[in-house]
Short mmCIF file of C-alpha atoms and ligand atoms in Angstrom, two decimals:
data_model
loop_
_atom_site.label_atom_id
_atom_site.label_comp_id
_atom_site.label_asym_id
_atom_site.label_seq_id
_atom_site.Cartn_x
_atom_site.Cartn_y
_atom_site.Cartn_z
CA MET V 1065 46.67 214.54 238.52
CA THR V 1066 46.77 213.61 242.38
CA ALA V 1067 49.86 211.87 243.50
CA PRO V 1068 49.88 207.86 244.14
CA ARG V 1069 48.99 207.20 247.84
CA HIS V 1070 50.10 204.84 249.48
CA ASP V 1071 47.71 204.61 252.45
CA TRP V 1072 44.53 202.95 251.19
CA THR V 1073 42.18 201.28 253.93
CA ARG V 1074 40.57 197.99 253.13
CA ASP V 1075 37.24 199.88 253.79
CA GLU V 1076 38.21 202.44 250.94
CA VAL V 1077 39.33 199.66 248.53
CA CYS V 1078 35.97 197.38 249.37
CA ALA V 1079 34.05 200.81 248.42
CA LEU V 1080 35.71 201.06 245.08
CA PHE V 1081 34.55 197.28 244.50
CA GLU V 1082 30.85 198.22 245.67
CA GLN V 1083 30.47 200.90 243.17
CA PRO V 1084 27.98 200.31 240.39
CA PHE V 1085 29.92 198.81 237.62
CA ASN V 1086 29.40 201.96 235.23
CA ASP V 1087 30.78 204.43 238.10
CA LEU V 1088 33.75 201.92 238.86
CA LEU V 1089 34.59 201.82 235.11
CA ALA V 1090 34.11 205.81 234.42
CA GLN V 1091 36.54 206.58 237.76
CA ALA V 1092 39.35 204.10 236.47
CA HIS V 1093 39.08 205.08 232.90
CA ALA V 1094 39.37 208.64 233.84
CA VAL V 1095 42.23 208.08 236.05
CA HIS V 1096 44.11 205.67 233.39
CA ARG V 1097 43.62 208.57 230.87
CA ALA V 1098 45.45 210.87 233.28
CA HIS V 1099 48.30 209.11 233.45
CA HIS V 1100 48.62 206.98 230.39
CA ASP V 1101 48.07 207.04 226.60
CA ALA V 1102 44.83 204.95 226.76
CA ASN V 1103 45.47 203.57 223.05
CA ALA V 1104 48.87 202.18 224.05
CA VAL V 1105 49.36 198.48 225.48
CA GLN V 1106 52.91 197.13 226.50
CA VAL V 1107 53.67 193.77 225.48
CA SER V 1108 55.86 191.27 226.97
CA THR V 1109 56.42 187.53 225.86
CA LEU V 1110 57.00 184.99 228.50
CA LEU V 1111 59.79 182.01 228.53
CA SER V 1112 59.79 179.31 231.03
CA ILE V 1113 63.59 178.73 231.04
CA LYS V 1114 63.14 176.16 233.83
CA THR V 1115 60.26 174.32 233.86
CA GLY V 1116 58.48 171.75 236.58
CA GLY V 1117 59.86 169.71 239.38
CA CYS V 1118 59.07 172.91 241.81
CA PRO V 1119 59.23 171.53 245.56
CA GLU V 1120 56.67 174.41 246.41
CA ASP V 1121 52.92 173.45 247.05
CA CYS V 1122 51.15 176.68 245.19
CA ALA V 1123 47.52 175.02 245.00
CA TYR V 1124 47.10 177.03 241.26
CA CYS V 1125 50.45 175.58 239.97
CA PRO V 1126 50.95 172.99 236.96
CA GLN V 1127 54.94 173.10 237.99
CA ALA V 1128 54.50 171.76 241.41
CA ALA V 1129 56.07 168.38 241.23
CA ARG V 1130 53.79 166.87 244.16
CA TYR V 1131 50.85 167.57 241.52
CA ASP V 1132 50.27 165.10 238.47
CA THR V 1133 49.56 167.66 235.88
CA GLY V 1134 51.31 166.18 232.84
CA VAL V 1135 53.82 169.08 232.72
CA GLN V 1136 57.23 167.83 231.51
CA ALA V 1137 60.20 168.83 233.82
CA HIS V 1138 63.10 170.54 232.18
CA LYS V 1139 66.08 171.50 233.44
CA LEU V 1140 67.71 175.58 232.97
CA MET V 1141 67.82 176.40 229.27
CA SER V 1142 71.26 177.22 227.48
CA VAL V 1143 72.17 180.90 226.73
CA GLU V 1144 71.84 180.10 222.80
CA ALA V 1145 68.32 178.34 223.21
CA VAL V 1146 67.14 181.05 225.02
CA LEU V 1147 68.67 183.55 222.99
CA GLU V 1148 66.87 181.78 219.76
CA ARG V 1149 63.32 182.63 221.27
CA ALA V 1150 64.13 186.26 222.43
CA ARG V 1151 65.10 187.07 219.01
CA ALA V 1152 61.70 185.60 217.60
CA ALA V 1153 59.47 187.38 220.35
CA GLN V 1154 61.38 190.55 219.56
CA ALA V 1155 60.84 190.24 215.95
CA ALA V 1156 57.09 189.66 216.49
CA GLY V 1157 57.00 193.03 218.22
CA ALA V 1158 57.54 192.36 222.02
CA SER V 1159 59.25 194.80 223.76
CA ARG V 1160 60.29 192.91 227.17
CA PHE V 1161 61.23 189.21 227.54
CA CYS V 1162 60.12 187.49 230.62
CA MET V 1163 62.26 184.56 231.86
CA GLY V 1164 60.50 182.30 234.59
CA ALA V 1165 62.11 179.31 236.44
CA ALA V 1166 60.12 176.79 238.80
CA TRP V 1167 62.35 177.23 241.80
CA ARG V 1168 61.49 177.68 244.81
CA ALA V 1169 64.53 179.97 245.67
CA PRO V 1170 67.56 179.67 243.10
CA LYS V 1171 71.15 178.74 244.34
CA ASP V 1172 73.50 181.21 243.62
CA ARG V 1173 75.44 178.90 241.09
CA GLU V 1174 71.80 179.05 239.10
CA VAL V 1175 71.62 182.84 239.65
CA ALA V 1176 74.75 183.33 238.01
CA GLN V 1177 73.94 181.24 235.19
CA VAL V 1178 70.60 183.35 235.06
CA ALA V 1179 72.89 186.70 235.00
CA GLU V 1180 74.70 185.13 231.81
CA ILE V 1181 71.17 184.64 230.22
CA VAL V 1182 69.84 188.33 231.16
CA SER V 1183 73.07 189.89 229.69
CA ALA V 1184 72.70 188.28 226.48
CA VAL V 1185 69.14 189.19 225.97
CA LYS V 1186 69.59 192.83 227.27
CA ALA V 1187 72.29 192.59 224.55
CA LEU V 1188 69.67 192.16 221.87
CA GLY V 1189 67.78 195.31 223.00
CA LEU V 1190 65.16 194.09 225.03
CA GLU V 1191 63.99 194.85 228.32
CA THR V 1192 64.48 192.02 230.76
CA CYS V 1193 62.29 190.50 233.73
CA ALA V 1194 62.68 187.35 235.58
CA THR V 1195 60.86 185.23 237.96
CA LEU V 1196 63.21 182.79 239.83
CA GLY V 1197 61.37 182.49 243.52
CA MET V 1198 62.81 184.03 246.38
CA LEU V 1199 66.17 186.00 246.16
CA SER V 1200 68.50 187.06 248.86
CA GLY V 1201 70.03 190.94 248.59
CA THR V 1202 73.21 189.71 246.88
CA GLN V 1203 71.28 187.54 244.54
CA ALA V 1204 69.03 190.25 243.58
CA GLU V 1205 72.22 192.63 242.99
CA THR V 1206 73.87 189.94 240.61
CA LEU V 1207 70.95 190.19 238.41
CA LYS V 1208 70.85 193.99 238.49
CA SER V 1209 74.50 194.15 237.82
CA ALA V 1210 73.81 191.47 234.77
CA GLY V 1211 71.43 194.22 233.42
CA LEU V 1212 67.97 192.86 234.83
CA ASP V 1213 65.40 195.38 234.61
CA TYR V 1214 62.44 193.64 236.22
CA TYR V 1215 61.87 191.11 238.78
CA ASN V 1216 58.51 189.59 238.89
CA HIS V 1217 57.71 188.06 242.32
CA ASN V 1218 53.52 188.22 242.99
CA LEU V 1219 51.87 188.34 246.51
CA ASP V 1220 49.50 186.32 244.91
CA SER V 1221 46.56 186.91 247.18
CA ALA V 1222 45.27 188.53 250.48
CA PRO V 1223 47.42 188.07 253.27
CA GLU V 1224 44.38 186.47 255.11
CA PHE V 1225 43.74 183.77 252.24
CA TYR V 1226 47.45 183.01 251.68
CA GLY V 1227 47.35 179.99 253.76
CA GLU V 1228 44.49 178.36 251.94
CA ILE V 1229 46.49 178.28 248.74
CA ILE V 1230 50.46 178.08 250.03
CA HIS V 1231 51.96 176.15 252.84
CA THR V 1232 55.74 175.98 251.76
CA ARG V 1233 56.55 179.63 252.32
CA ARG V 1234 55.15 182.50 254.24
CA TYR V 1235 53.58 185.99 252.85
CA GLN V 1236 56.33 187.66 254.93
CA ASP V 1237 59.18 185.88 253.01
CA ARG V 1238 57.33 187.15 249.56
CA LEU V 1239 57.71 190.78 251.21
CA ASP V 1240 61.41 190.15 252.22
CA THR V 1241 62.16 189.50 248.27
CA LEU V 1242 60.29 192.20 247.27
CA GLU V 1243 62.50 194.53 249.79
CA HIS V 1244 65.57 192.86 248.25
CA VAL V 1245 64.63 193.44 244.77
CA ARG V 1246 63.58 197.10 245.69
CA ASP V 1247 67.07 197.80 247.42
CA ALA V 1248 68.78 196.17 244.16
CA GLY V 1249 67.44 199.08 242.21
CA LEU V 1250 65.62 196.48 239.85
CA LYS V 1251 61.85 197.71 238.97
CA THR V 1252 59.37 195.10 240.41
CA CYS V 1253 56.45 193.17 238.96
CA CYS V 1254 53.96 191.99 241.29
CA GLY V 1255 50.55 191.16 241.09
CA GLY V 1256 48.32 188.17 242.09
CA ILE V 1257 45.92 185.63 240.83
CA VAL V 1258 41.87 186.04 240.94
CA GLY V 1259 39.62 183.28 240.79
CA MET V 1260 40.48 181.11 243.17
CA GLY V 1261 37.42 181.19 245.45
CA GLU V 1262 38.26 184.05 247.34
CA THR V 1263 35.99 186.77 248.46
CA ARG V 1264 35.48 189.87 247.12
CA ALA V 1265 36.66 191.49 250.38
CA GLN V 1266 39.79 189.08 249.63
CA ARG V 1267 40.47 190.56 246.12
CA ALA V 1268 40.21 193.96 247.94
CA GLY V 1269 42.74 192.89 250.42
CA LEU V 1270 45.24 191.67 247.55
CA LEU V 1271 45.28 194.99 245.93
CA GLN V 1272 45.22 196.92 249.34
CA ALA V 1273 48.49 194.97 249.80
CA LEU V 1274 50.03 195.87 246.61
CA ALA V 1275 49.09 199.45 246.96
CA THR V 1276 50.44 199.93 250.37
CA LEU V 1277 53.83 198.63 249.61
CA PRO V 1278 56.68 201.00 250.08
CA GLU V 1279 56.39 201.67 246.00
CA HIS V 1280 53.99 200.79 243.80
CA PRO V 1281 55.09 197.99 241.74
CA GLN V 1282 55.90 199.33 238.22
CA SER V 1283 54.11 196.38 236.62
CA VAL V 1284 51.19 194.78 238.45
CA PRO V 1285 50.13 191.56 236.69
CA ILE V 1286 46.51 190.50 237.24
CA ASN V 1287 46.07 186.85 236.73
CA ARG V 1288 42.63 185.19 236.44
CA LEU V 1289 43.33 181.55 237.57
CA VAL V 1290 44.00 179.14 234.77
CA GLN V 1291 42.74 175.79 235.95
CA VAL V 1292 45.12 173.16 235.29
CA ALA V 1293 43.93 169.62 235.90
CA GLY V 1294 45.65 167.91 238.75
CA THR V 1295 46.32 171.02 240.39
CA PRO V 1296 44.07 171.35 243.96
CA LEU V 1297 41.92 174.77 242.49
CA ALA V 1298 40.95 172.44 239.09
CA GLY V 1299 37.25 172.77 239.71
CA THR V 1300 37.10 176.10 241.12
CA VAL V 1301 33.91 178.02 240.75
CA GLU V 1302 34.50 180.39 238.09
CA LEU V 1303 34.85 184.21 238.84
CA ASP V 1304 31.94 186.68 237.34
CA PRO V 1305 33.94 187.99 234.46
CA PHE V 1306 32.34 191.32 235.68
CA GLU V 1307 34.21 190.88 239.05
CA PHE V 1308 37.46 190.46 237.16
CA VAL V 1309 36.89 193.77 235.30
CA ARG V 1310 36.30 195.33 238.40
CA THR V 1311 39.32 194.06 239.91
CA ILE V 1312 41.24 195.77 236.90
CA ALA V 1313 39.77 198.96 237.47
CA ALA V 1314 40.32 199.17 240.95
CA ALA V 1315 43.82 198.40 240.33
CA ARG V 1316 43.95 201.28 237.80
CA ILE V 1317 42.39 203.55 240.66
CA LEU V 1318 44.85 202.38 243.43
CA MET V 1319 48.07 202.29 241.30
CA PRO V 1320 47.41 205.11 238.81
CA VAL V 1321 51.30 205.19 237.48
CA SER V 1322 51.58 201.30 237.34
CA MET V 1323 51.23 199.57 234.30
CA VAL V 1324 48.71 196.91 234.84
CA ARG V 1325 49.06 193.74 233.09
CA LEU V 1326 46.29 191.49 231.99
CA SER V 1327 48.18 188.47 232.62
CA ALA V 1328 47.28 184.77 232.52
CA GLY V 1329 43.54 183.65 232.05
CA ARG V 1330 43.40 185.96 228.60
CA ALA V 1331 42.99 182.73 226.43
CA GLY V 1332 39.59 181.74 228.12
CA MET V 1333 38.31 185.56 227.83
CA SER V 1334 36.42 187.16 224.88
CA ASP V 1335 37.47 189.72 223.02
CA GLU V 1336 34.88 191.86 224.35
CA LEU V 1337 35.83 191.11 228.18
CA GLN V 1338 39.50 192.10 227.02
CA ALA V 1339 38.64 195.05 225.49
CA LEU V 1340 36.51 195.92 229.08
CA CYS V 1341 39.66 195.40 230.52
CA PHE V 1342 41.62 197.52 228.55
CA PHE V 1343 39.10 200.29 229.37
CA ALA V 1344 39.29 199.90 232.78
CA GLY V 1345 43.11 200.59 232.83
CA ALA V 1346 44.68 197.49 231.76
CA ASN V 1347 47.74 198.47 229.87
CA SER V 1348 50.05 195.58 229.48
CA ILE V 1349 49.66 191.76 228.14
CA PHE V 1350 51.81 188.68 227.80
CA TYR V 1351 52.21 188.43 223.93
CA GLY V 1352 52.83 185.02 222.03
CA GLU V 1353 51.29 181.58 221.84
CA LYS V 1354 52.59 180.14 225.33
CA LEU V 1355 52.55 181.76 229.06
CA LEU V 1356 54.91 179.03 230.93
CA THR V 1357 53.20 175.90 230.54
CA THR V 1358 49.93 177.01 229.39
CA GLY V 1359 48.06 178.53 226.37
CA ASN V 1360 47.73 182.12 225.37
CA PRO V 1361 45.74 183.54 222.74
CA ASP V 1362 47.60 183.38 219.15
CA VAL V 1363 49.62 186.20 218.11
CA GLU V 1364 47.38 186.42 214.81
CA HIS V 1365 44.64 187.11 216.86
CA ASP V 1366 46.08 189.55 219.60
CA ARG V 1367 47.20 191.47 216.06
CA ALA V 1368 43.69 191.38 215.21
CA LEU V 1369 42.24 192.63 218.35
CA PHE V 1370 44.67 195.54 218.69
CA ALA V 1371 43.78 196.49 215.22
CA ARG V 1372 40.22 196.42 215.83
CA LEU V 1373 40.52 198.30 218.93
CA GLY V 1374 42.95 200.67 217.68
CA LEU V 1375 45.63 199.74 220.23
CA CYS V 1376 49.58 200.02 219.58
CA ALA V 1377 52.13 198.29 221.04
CA LEU V 1378 54.16 200.34 223.29
CA GLU V 1379 57.82 200.07 222.72
CA GLY V 1380 60.15 200.30 225.67
CA ASP V 1381 60.17 201.17 229.19
CA THR V 1382 57.27 202.37 231.12
CA PRO V 1383 55.92 205.83 230.17
CA ALA V 1384 55.98 208.30 232.95
CA ALA V 1385 52.69 209.85 232.27
CA GLY V 1386 50.82 211.49 229.69
CA PRO V 1387 48.80 210.73 226.49
CA SER V 1388 51.69 210.46 223.97
CA HIS V 1389 53.33 207.30 223.01
CA ALA V 1390 56.31 206.32 220.27
CA GLY V 1391 57.65 203.64 218.91
CA PRO V 1392 56.56 200.85 216.76
CA ASP V 1393 53.57 198.84 216.98
CA VAL V 1394 53.00 195.04 216.96
CA ALA V 1395 53.38 194.34 213.41
CA GLY V 1396 50.19 194.90 211.69
CA ALA V 1397 48.34 196.08 214.61
CA CYS V 1398 48.42 200.20 213.98
CA ARG V 1399 46.34 200.13 210.90
CA THR V 1400 42.85 201.72 211.95
CA GLY V 1401 43.97 205.26 211.66
CA HIS V 1402 43.12 206.51 215.22
CA GLY V 1403 45.83 209.15 215.11
CA CYS V 1404 48.80 207.60 216.99
CA GLY V 1405 51.17 209.08 214.53
CA HIS V 1406 52.34 205.31 213.25
CA ASP V 1407 52.54 204.22 209.69
CA ALA V 1408 49.33 203.37 208.68
CA ALA V 1409 50.44 201.69 205.79
N1 LIG K 816 58.44 180.03 241.04
C1 LIG K 816 58.86 181.41 240.79
C2 LIG K 816 57.72 182.10 242.10
O1 LIG K 816 56.58 181.23 242.49
O2 LIG K 816 57.66 183.13 242.26
C3 LIG K 816 58.34 181.90 239.53
C4 LIG K 816 57.22 181.56 238.46
S1 LIG K 816 55.69 181.26 239.05
C5 LIG K 816 55.10 180.34 237.95
C6 LIG K 816 55.15 182.89 238.59
C7 LIG K 816 53.60 183.38 238.98
O3 LIG K 816 52.82 182.66 237.94
C8 LIG K 816 52.79 183.05 240.43
O4 LIG K 816 53.43 183.88 241.34
C9 LIG K 816 51.41 182.95 240.09
O5 LIG K 816 51.10 184.34 240.02
C10 LIG K 816 51.26 182.86 238.56
N2 LIG K 816 50.57 181.59 238.22
C11 LIG K 816 51.18 180.54 238.38
N3 LIG K 816 50.35 179.23 238.04
C12 LIG K 816 49.12 180.00 237.72
C13 LIG K 816 47.97 179.44 237.25
N4 LIG K 816 47.62 178.43 237.04
N5 LIG K 816 46.71 180.47 236.68
C14 LIG K 816 47.20 181.78 236.91
N6 LIG K 816 48.51 182.15 237.61
C15 LIG K 816 49.51 181.31 237.64
C1 LIG K 817 52.76 186.40 236.27
O1 LIG K 817 52.15 187.14 237.21
N1 LIG K 817 52.08 185.70 235.46
C2 LIG K 817 52.99 184.85 234.47
C3 LIG K 817 54.37 185.46 234.86
N2 LIG K 817 53.88 186.34 236.34
C4 LIG K 817 55.45 184.89 235.38
C5 LIG K 817 53.00 183.42 234.84
C6 LIG K 817 51.47 182.96 234.64
C7 LIG K 817 51.55 181.57 234.43
C8 LIG K 817 50.20 180.45 234.12
C9 LIG K 817 50.41 179.20 234.09
C10 LIG K 817 51.40 178.80 233.29
O2 LIG K 817 51.43 179.17 231.98
O3 LIG K 817 52.01 177.96 233.85
FE1 LIG K 818 56.65 176.45 242.42
FE2 LIG K 818 56.26 179.17 241.77
FE3 LIG K 818 54.85 177.25 240.89
FE4 LIG K 818 54.94 177.97 243.39
S1 LIG K 818 54.02 179.11 241.51
S2 LIG K 818 54.78 176.03 242.53
S3 LIG K 818 56.98 178.60 243.50
S4 LIG K 818 56.81 177.34 239.91
#
């Protein structure tokens, strides 16, 4: 097992993408097996705890107030209302609960409210993740003290493509928030979106930016653009599915220890495409009928897919390395007798 590198050049990342598909997948799968259980997938459930009305202009986002997308704005949910959803996610088999808020940057008062929610969710025995926009150092520390495990803040695109997608905050603002999050001792969940009309070199640029951060994010969500009517990116030419798989594979090779999440966009993917993504190194998904405001595959469908592929749901934290996993599966997912040691009843 070679140590993760942080000095990937753009040419090296482009060269990974340029390989024949089978060569790229073989390499990615070998890296995946060397560092992870290839049959285990971490499952998180997402909840939008504050929806819509966002002042930012992210061209992909249905929650930006300036686009007419039909999303109903909703103020911050109460602790009890979030807990109810967290309990349901836990009962369905999720090990992490991710809470999203459509803020540019929360006020201290809002961070204090979210901290209360985080403590309550954590007390259920779930891992916690939040994505609230830009954070100051003290805000990150407040969330860490409340029991937050992960903070999601994406780079979203290559630095040179970013200006075509977002004008209301800079790439450097994102890097600064990520620094505050790391400094507070939180784990980072950081990835981006593909299928926004970027070039292959720009997809490589996004991955290069992620893989050359001071620490590889522990979790790397690769989102395929969910096109929402009313957003400027609605109508963008769809990305070739094989190019999406290549992006997953390259992420796996560049950040071998990170959990790579097959994130938004699964509802529009075939089972076969998702299976290719798992083979290429994706080992985390969002589980549950909804992402933040858009759809996700049905729980029953995901359970059946896990069973057909002999996949188990990982419980608990990111595995260090190696081919073993432990813990209960998503109910009904582990019935194919693939030797994971779980009850096959
Ligand atoms: N407002 C906060 C922020 O921007 O950091 C947190 C929520 S925001 C919705 C979290 C992430 O969701 C974005 O960074 C983006 O990567 C992803 N996202 C939003 N809309 C999306 C879409 N239509 N398709 C795919 N990913 C999307
Ligand atoms: C991430 O990278 N993807 C998730 C999560 N982090 C917060 C969000 C996807 C949102 C897709 C559009 C929606 O449902 O509103
Ligand atoms: Fe607001 Fe986040 Fe959506 Fe951008 S991605 S418009 S910051 S909710």
